[in-house]
Amino acid sequence: GIAVFFIPFASGLIGAGDVKLMAAIGVLKGFMFTVMATLFSSAAGLIVVIGYLIYKKKIFSYFRKYFIGLVRYILFNINFSNESNLGNKLKKFAYSNSEFTGANEKLYVPYGLAIALGTLFTLWWNYSTYLHL
């Protein structure tokens, strides 16, 4: 369980409590169960994050931030010809506009809930498969 969440923990994406929770699940249920629980926890994490953003009323600002980041990435990687004034104007606008260069605030999401939901779904999946429900 620790091996599965070590890289996100080292990157600062999740906390030590989440790693310890997944380690406990790994000790109790084994490696394959932990891998499946991690996959289902990732799907549950997406739902939890969207629900949390709706609860905090920040969903539109985060989607706008990531959409703008995608636009900046695309504009940076498009090879405009040297004679293209439109391309230069778009790049200049994207990197000078304050809306495109907003401050990044960090969002802390209760990911333990996603781990619990993913683990419970994995338990249900395993037992329903064995019982042929």
XYZ file of N, CA, C and O in Angstrom:
532
model
N 0.806 -1.209 0.000
C 0.000 0.000 0.000
C 0.839 1.258 0.000
O 0.490 2.248 -0.640
N 1.959 1.227 0.701
C 2.845 2.391 0.729
C 3.459 2.603 -0.644
O 3.581 3.738 -1.112
N 3.818 1.523 -1.317
C 4.441 1.635 -2.633
C 3.504 2.281 -3.638
O 3.939 3.034 -4.512
N 2.212 2.016 -3.511
C 1.241 2.572 -4.459
C 1.142 4.087 -4.311
O 1.054 4.809 -5.300
N 1.165 4.590 -3.082
C 0.968 6.028 -2.849
C 2.260 6.782 -2.549
O 2.217 7.944 -2.171
N 3.414 6.151 -2.714
C 4.660 6.843 -2.363
C 4.931 8.049 -3.262
O 5.283 9.120 -2.781
N 4.767 7.890 -4.566
C 5.064 8.993 -5.491
C 4.116 10.177 -5.279
O 4.577 11.317 -5.196
N 2.786 9.966 -5.166
C 1.930 11.124 -4.870
C 2.272 11.791 -3.535
O 2.204 13.009 -3.409
N 2.664 10.986 -2.540
C 3.051 11.562 -1.255
C 4.340 12.365 -1.385
O 4.437 13.476 -0.861
N 5.323 11.818 -2.085
C 6.604 12.526 -2.262
C 6.414 13.804 -3.066
O 7.158 14.763 -2.877
N 5.418 13.828 -3.942
C 5.139 15.021 -4.742
C 4.320 16.046 -3.982
O 4.103 17.145 -4.482
N 3.825 15.692 -2.813
C 3.028 16.623 -2.023
C 1.561 16.650 -2.420
O 0.837 17.560 -2.039
N 1.115 15.653 -3.169
C -0.276 15.630 -3.615
C -1.229 15.053 -2.581
O -2.404 15.409 -2.555
N -0.735 14.149 -1.747
C -1.559 13.568 -0.694
C -0.776 13.587 0.608
O 0.440 13.732 0.626
N -1.502 13.425 1.697
C -0.869 13.475 2.999
C -0.429 12.108 3.491
O -0.746 11.068 2.910
N 0.278 12.112 4.611
C 0.800 10.874 5.188
C -0.322 9.982 5.711
O -0.207 8.761 5.703
N -1.423 10.573 6.153
C -2.545 9.786 6.639
C -3.149 8.928 5.548
O -3.545 7.777 5.797
N -3.225 9.475 4.338
C -3.738 8.702 3.211
C -2.819 7.529 2.886
O -3.288 6.434 2.569
N -1.519 7.754 2.978
C -0.549 6.682 2.723
C -0.678 5.601 3.786
O -0.674 4.405 3.469
N -0.831 5.996 5.041
C -0.975 5.013 6.118
C -2.277 4.228 5.991
O -2.304 3.028 6.249
N -3.336 4.891 5.560
C -4.599 4.190 5.349
C -4.468 3.140 4.251
O -4.903 1.998 4.410
N -3.837 3.495 3.147
C -3.645 2.531 2.062
C -2.671 1.423 2.481
O -2.827 0.276 2.068
N -1.687 1.752 3.317
C -0.776 0.724 3.820
C -1.526 -0.282 4.690
O -1.299 -1.492 4.596
N -2.442 0.200 5.520
C -3.232 -0.698 6.360
C -4.120 -1.596 5.502
O -4.259 -2.790 5.778
N -4.694 -1.025 4.444
C -5.519 -1.829 3.535
C -4.658 -2.889 2.857
O -5.065 -4.045 2.714
N -3.451 -2.512 2.470
C -2.539 -3.467 1.835
C -2.140 -4.597 2.756
O -2.049 -5.753 2.342
N -1.905 -4.274 4.026
C -1.528 -5.301 4.984
C -2.687 -6.273 5.220
O -2.502 -7.482 5.310
N -3.889 -5.745 5.280
C -5.042 -6.594 5.581
C -5.524 -7.417 4.391
O -5.995 -8.536 4.562
N -5.426 -6.870 3.173
C -6.053 -7.529 2.035
C -5.088 -7.975 0.942
O -5.495 -8.682 0.030
N -3.857 -7.556 0.944
C -2.903 -8.023 -0.058
C -2.700 -7.042 -1.208
O -3.393 -6.036 -1.346
N -1.720 -7.386 -2.051
C -1.274 -6.472 -3.106
C -2.327 -6.261 -4.191
O -2.617 -5.129 -4.574
N -2.900 -7.344 -4.731
C -3.859 -7.197 -5.836
C -5.101 -6.427 -5.400
O -5.626 -5.601 -6.140
N -5.567 -6.679 -4.195
C -6.711 -5.927 -3.678
C -6.360 -4.451 -3.553
O -7.172 -3.582 -3.885
N -5.141 -4.167 -3.109
C -4.714 -2.779 -2.946
C -4.637 -2.061 -4.286
O -5.034 -0.900 -4.396
N -4.162 -2.746 -5.308
C -4.096 -2.133 -6.645
C -5.504 -1.834 -7.146
O -5.776 -0.742 -7.663
N -6.424 -2.796 -6.976
C -7.811 -2.563 -7.397
C -8.448 -1.438 -6.587
O -9.153 -0.589 -7.131
N -8.202 -1.418 -5.295
C -8.757 -0.366 -4.442
C -8.203 1.001 -4.838
O -8.917 2.007 -4.787
N -6.943 1.041 -5.246
C -6.353 2.301 -5.696
C -7.028 2.796 -6.963
O -7.316 3.994 -7.096
N -7.293 1.904 -7.889
C -7.980 2.300 -9.124
C -9.384 2.810 -8.835
O -9.794 3.864 -9.354
N -10.125 2.092 -8.023
C -11.472 2.542 -7.681
C -11.444 3.806 -6.824
O -12.338 4.651 -6.927
N -10.412 3.948 -5.987
C -10.274 5.171 -5.183
C -9.984 6.382 -6.066
O -10.412 7.491 -5.755
N -9.265 6.166 -7.151
C -9.013 7.266 -8.082
C -10.308 7.749 -8.721
O -10.537 8.954 -8.852
N -11.153 6.810 -9.117
C -12.449 7.180 -9.686
C -13.315 7.866 -8.638
O -13.962 8.885 -8.916
N -13.317 7.333 -7.415
C -14.074 7.970 -6.339
C -13.495 9.336 -5.995
O -14.233 10.266 -5.652
N -12.166 9.470 -6.124
C -11.526 10.755 -5.855
C -11.997 11.841 -6.801
O -12.175 12.993 -6.399
N -12.201 11.492 -8.051
C -12.726 12.463 -9.007
C -14.100 12.951 -8.576
O -14.383 14.155 -8.601
N -14.943 12.036 -8.145
C -16.283 12.405 -7.691
C -16.209 13.256 -6.424
O -16.921 14.260 -6.285
N -15.340 12.870 -5.494
C -15.188 13.625 -4.244
C -14.677 15.037 -4.528
O -15.164 16.015 -3.953
N -13.702 15.169 -5.423
C -13.145 16.490 -5.738
C -14.206 17.388 -6.368
O -14.352 18.553 -5.994
N -14.958 16.852 -7.321
C -16.003 17.659 -7.954
C -17.063 18.047 -6.925
O -17.506 19.199 -6.880
N -17.463 17.101 -6.076
C -18.422 17.419 -5.017
C -17.890 18.454 -4.043
O -18.617 19.362 -3.615
N -16.622 18.350 -3.698
C -16.001 19.311 -2.775
C -15.928 20.701 -3.400
O -16.179 21.698 -2.726
N -15.601 20.761 -4.690
C -15.555 22.054 -5.367
C -16.940 22.683 -5.463
O -17.084 23.908 -5.338
N -17.951 21.863 -5.681
C -19.319 22.387 -5.699
C -19.696 22.894 -4.308
O -20.280 23.973 -4.172
N -19.352 22.141 -3.268
C -19.649 22.537 -1.892
C -18.964 23.859 -1.535
O -19.558 24.721 -0.897
N -17.712 24.029 -1.949
C -16.960 25.254 -1.654
C -17.263 26.391 -2.638
O -16.710 27.471 -2.507
N -18.105 26.115 -3.637
C -18.499 27.088 -4.660
C -17.292 27.634 -5.431
O -17.197 28.817 -5.715
N -16.371 26.728 -5.766
C -15.169 27.116 -6.508
C -15.024 26.326 -7.806
O -13.983 26.373 -8.433
N -16.061 25.617 -8.201
C -15.922 24.723 -9.347
C -15.657 25.486 -10.632
O -14.818 25.090 -11.435
N -16.331 26.603 -10.839
C -16.147 27.343 -12.084
C -14.777 28.003 -12.148
O -14.151 28.042 -13.205
N -14.275 28.490 -11.010
C -12.947 29.122 -11.022
C -11.860 28.084 -11.307
O -10.901 28.374 -12.021
N -11.994 26.852 -10.783
C -10.988 25.826 -11.050
C -11.049 25.325 -12.482
O -10.024 25.121 -13.114
N -12.267 25.137 -13.010
C -12.367 24.724 -14.410
C -11.823 25.809 -15.324
O -11.166 25.530 -16.317
N -12.086 27.073 -15.002
C -11.563 28.176 -15.809
C -10.040 28.207 -15.742
O -9.365 28.385 -16.755
N -9.491 27.988 -14.552
C -8.038 27.993 -14.392
C -7.385 26.901 -15.231
O -6.401 27.143 -15.931
N -7.954 25.699 -15.217
C -7.355 24.612 -15.987
C -7.614 24.760 -17.477
O -6.779 24.377 -18.293
N -8.751 25.344 -17.850
C -9.001 25.612 -19.264
C -8.018 26.655 -19.780
O -7.447 26.508 -20.862
N -7.778 27.687 -19.009
C -6.830 28.726 -19.405
C -5.418 28.153 -19.481
O -4.655 28.468 -20.385
N -5.069 27.264 -18.546
C -3.767 26.612 -18.608
C -3.613 25.776 -19.870
O -2.554 25.760 -20.495
N -4.687 25.098 -20.271
C -4.659 24.318 -21.508
C -4.488 25.227 -22.717
O -3.702 24.928 -23.623
N -5.184 26.352 -22.735
C -5.053 27.305 -23.840
C -3.625 27.842 -23.908
O -3.047 27.941 -24.993
N -3.051 28.163 -22.749
C -1.667 28.650 -22.730
C -0.708 27.596 -23.276
O 0.204 27.905 -24.034
N -0.915 26.343 -22.888
C -0.059 25.253 -23.360
C -0.170 25.108 -24.879
O 0.835 24.950 -25.575
N -1.384 25.163 -25.391
C -1.586 25.040 -26.833
C -0.937 26.199 -27.565
O -0.239 26.013 -28.566
N -1.152 27.424 -27.067
C -0.562 28.588 -27.727
C 0.960 28.549 -27.683
O 1.624 28.985 -28.620
N 1.511 28.051 -26.609
C 2.962 27.980 -26.490
C 3.552 26.981 -27.479
O 4.645 27.168 -27.988
N 2.815 25.897 -27.730
C 3.348 24.833 -28.575
C 2.979 24.940 -30.046
O 3.478 24.165 -30.852
N 2.100 25.874 -30.385
C 1.781 26.065 -31.799
C 2.933 26.825 -32.448
O 3.400 27.838 -31.930
N 3.392 26.331 -33.561
C 4.473 26.998 -34.288
C 3.882 27.934 -35.330
O 3.501 27.520 -36.416
N 3.779 29.195 -34.948
C 3.324 30.198 -35.893
C 4.502 30.605 -36.767
O 5.649 30.585 -36.333
N 4.203 30.999 -37.980
C 5.283 31.468 -38.843
C 5.789 32.812 -38.309
O 5.101 33.508 -37.576
N 6.997 33.154 -38.663
C 7.590 34.406 -38.187
C 6.818 35.631 -38.650
O 6.892 36.677 -38.037
N 6.096 35.499 -39.732
C 5.359 36.628 -40.269
C 3.953 36.741 -39.680
O 3.222 37.660 -40.022
N 3.560 35.826 -38.820
C 2.204 35.802 -38.292
C 2.068 36.780 -37.127
O 2.548 36.536 -36.030
N 1.392 37.867 -37.376
C 1.122 38.830 -36.306
C 0.061 38.306 -35.356
O 0.095 38.592 -34.164
N -0.890 37.523 -35.879
C -1.944 36.972 -35.033
C -1.354 36.049 -33.968
O -1.718 36.136 -32.794
N -0.445 35.168 -34.356
C 0.169 34.257 -33.400
C 0.940 34.991 -32.321
O 0.844 34.668 -31.140
N 1.696 35.999 -32.711
C 2.457 36.776 -31.727
C 1.530 37.542 -30.795
O 1.785 37.654 -29.601
N 0.437 38.066 -31.333
C -0.518 38.799 -30.497
C -1.204 37.860 -29.509
O -1.413 38.226 -28.350
N -1.557 36.645 -29.961
C -2.196 35.685 -29.061
C -1.264 35.262 -27.931
O -1.662 35.183 -26.775
N -0.005 34.999 -28.267
C 0.957 34.623 -27.232
C 1.184 35.766 -26.248
O 1.240 35.555 -25.036
N 1.308 36.975 -26.764
C 1.519 38.131 -25.900
C 0.320 38.329 -24.983
O 0.470 38.592 -23.794
N -0.894 38.163 -25.520
C -2.107 38.303 -24.711
C -2.170 37.229 -23.631
O -2.479 37.513 -22.478
N -1.858 35.998 -23.988
C -1.973 34.888 -23.039
C -0.987 35.010 -21.889
O -1.282 34.602 -20.773
N 0.192 35.576 -22.141
C 1.204 35.650 -21.081
C 1.259 36.989 -20.378
O 1.983 37.142 -19.411
N 0.466 37.954 -20.815
C 0.491 39.241 -20.132
C -0.822 39.540 -19.436
O -0.863 40.368 -18.532
N -1.894 38.878 -19.813
C -3.195 39.142 -19.242
C -3.251 38.596 -17.821
O -2.866 37.470 -17.561
N -3.760 39.406 -16.888
C -3.799 38.992 -15.487
C -4.756 37.823 -15.272
O -4.591 37.037 -14.351
N -5.772 37.687 -16.125
C -6.691 36.570 -15.976
C -5.999 35.245 -16.292
O -6.316 34.216 -15.735
N -5.025 35.281 -17.165
C -4.292 34.071 -17.526
C -3.191 33.757 -16.519
O -2.748 32.637 -16.431
N -2.724 34.726 -15.800
C -1.619 34.515 -14.865
C -2.084 34.709 -13.426
O -1.415 35.339 -12.633
N -3.258 34.168 -13.080
C -3.799 34.306 -11.731
C -2.987 33.537 -10.715
O -2.240 32.626 -11.027
N -3.151 33.928 -9.451
C -2.428 33.251 -8.370
C -2.992 31.850 -8.169
O -4.185 31.624 -8.279
N -2.103 30.925 -7.885
C -2.525 29.547 -7.652
C -2.754 29.339 -6.170
O -1.848 29.498 -5.369
N -3.991 28.987 -5.822
C -4.261 28.640 -4.438
C -4.364 27.127 -4.343
O -4.846 26.467 -5.259
N -3.898 26.571 -3.255
C -3.888 25.124 -3.103
C -5.200 24.682 -2.479
O -5.708 25.297 -1.561
N -5.724 23.600 -3.000
C -6.979 23.053 -2.520
C -6.690 21.752 -1.773
O -6.027 20.865 -2.300
N -7.182 21.662 -0.550
C -7.001 20.449 0.244
C -8.317 19.688 0.264
O -9.318 20.171 0.770
N -8.298 18.496 -0.304
C -9.496 17.671 -0.434
C -9.370 16.478 0.504
O -8.299 15.871 0.592
N -10.455 16.112 1.191
C -10.407 14.936 2.076
C -10.345 13.645 1.267
O -11.360 13.036 0.964
N -9.143 13.218 0.893
C -8.982 12.069 0.010
C -9.200 10.746 0.747
O -9.412 9.723 0.119
N -9.163 10.760 2.059
C -9.449 9.550 2.823
C -10.848 9.029 2.534
O -11.083 7.816 2.515
N -11.781 9.935 2.277
C -13.139 9.535 1.904
C -13.130 8.775 0.584
O -13.811 7.748 0.443
N -12.347 9.237 -0.378
C -12.251 8.555 -1.668
C -11.609 7.180 -1.502
O -12.030 6.216 -2.152
N -10.601 7.075 -0.647
C -9.964 5.777 -0.401
C -10.966 4.821 0.231
O -11.057 3.648 -0.155
N -11.738 5.318 1.190
C -12.742 4.460 1.837
C -13.800 4.009 0.834
O -14.174 2.829 0.812
N -14.294 4.916 0.002
C -15.297 4.546 -1.000
C -14.736 3.552 -2.010
O -15.407 2.579 -2.375
N -13.510 3.788 -2.464
C -12.883 2.862 -3.408
C -12.659 1.494 -2.814
O -12.844 0.469 -3.471
N -12.282 1.441 -1.536
C -12.057 0.163 -0.861
C -13.367 -0.583 -0.655
O -13.444 -1.794 -0.881
N -14.407 0.135 -0.246
C -15.710 -0.507 -0.077
C -16.245 -1.033 -1.402
O -16.808 -2.130 -1.460
N -16.047 -0.290 -2.470
C -16.489 -0.757 -3.783
C -15.687 -1.987 -4.207
O -16.238 -2.920 -4.794
N -14.398 -1.999 -3.917
C -13.568 -3.161 -4.246
C -14.021 -4.386 -3.460
O -14.076 -5.495 -4.005
N -14.344 -4.209 -2.181
C -14.874 -5.317 -1.387
C -16.158 -5.846 -2.002
O -16.337 -7.056 -2.160
N -17.067 -4.939 -2.341
C -18.320 -5.348 -2.957
C -18.068 -6.067 -4.284
O -18.685 -7.091 -4.562
N -17.153 -5.540 -5.081
C -16.836 -6.119 -6.388
C -16.303 -7.545 -6.237
O -16.728 -8.454 -6.934
N -15.375 -7.722 -5.299
C -14.792 -9.051 -5.079
C -15.835 -10.057 -4.601
O -15.904 -11.174 -5.104
N -16.640 -9.670 -3.626
C -17.616 -10.604 -3.084
C -18.756 -10.871 -4.052
O -19.248 -11.985 -4.131
N -19.164 -9.895 -4.829
C -20.224 -10.141 -5.810
C -19.719 -11.005 -6.956
O -20.466 -11.781 -7.538
N -18.438 -10.889 -7.291
C -17.864 -11.726 -8.330
C -17.773 -13.187 -7.873
O -18.080 -14.098 -8.633
N -17.378 -13.382 -6.625
C -17.265 -14.739 -6.103
C -18.623 -15.396 -5.918
O -18.793 -16.580 -6.077
N -19.626 -14.588 -5.545
C -20.967 -15.128 -5.310
C -21.797 -15.181 -6.587
O -22.901 -15.692 -6.571
N -21.277 -14.631 -7.685
C -21.957 -14.599 -8.986
C -23.309 -13.911 -8.889
O -24.323 -14.435 -9.334
N -23.337 -12.737 -8.259
C -24.597 -11.982 -8.136
C -24.945 -11.262 -9.398
O -24.203 -10.766 -10.116
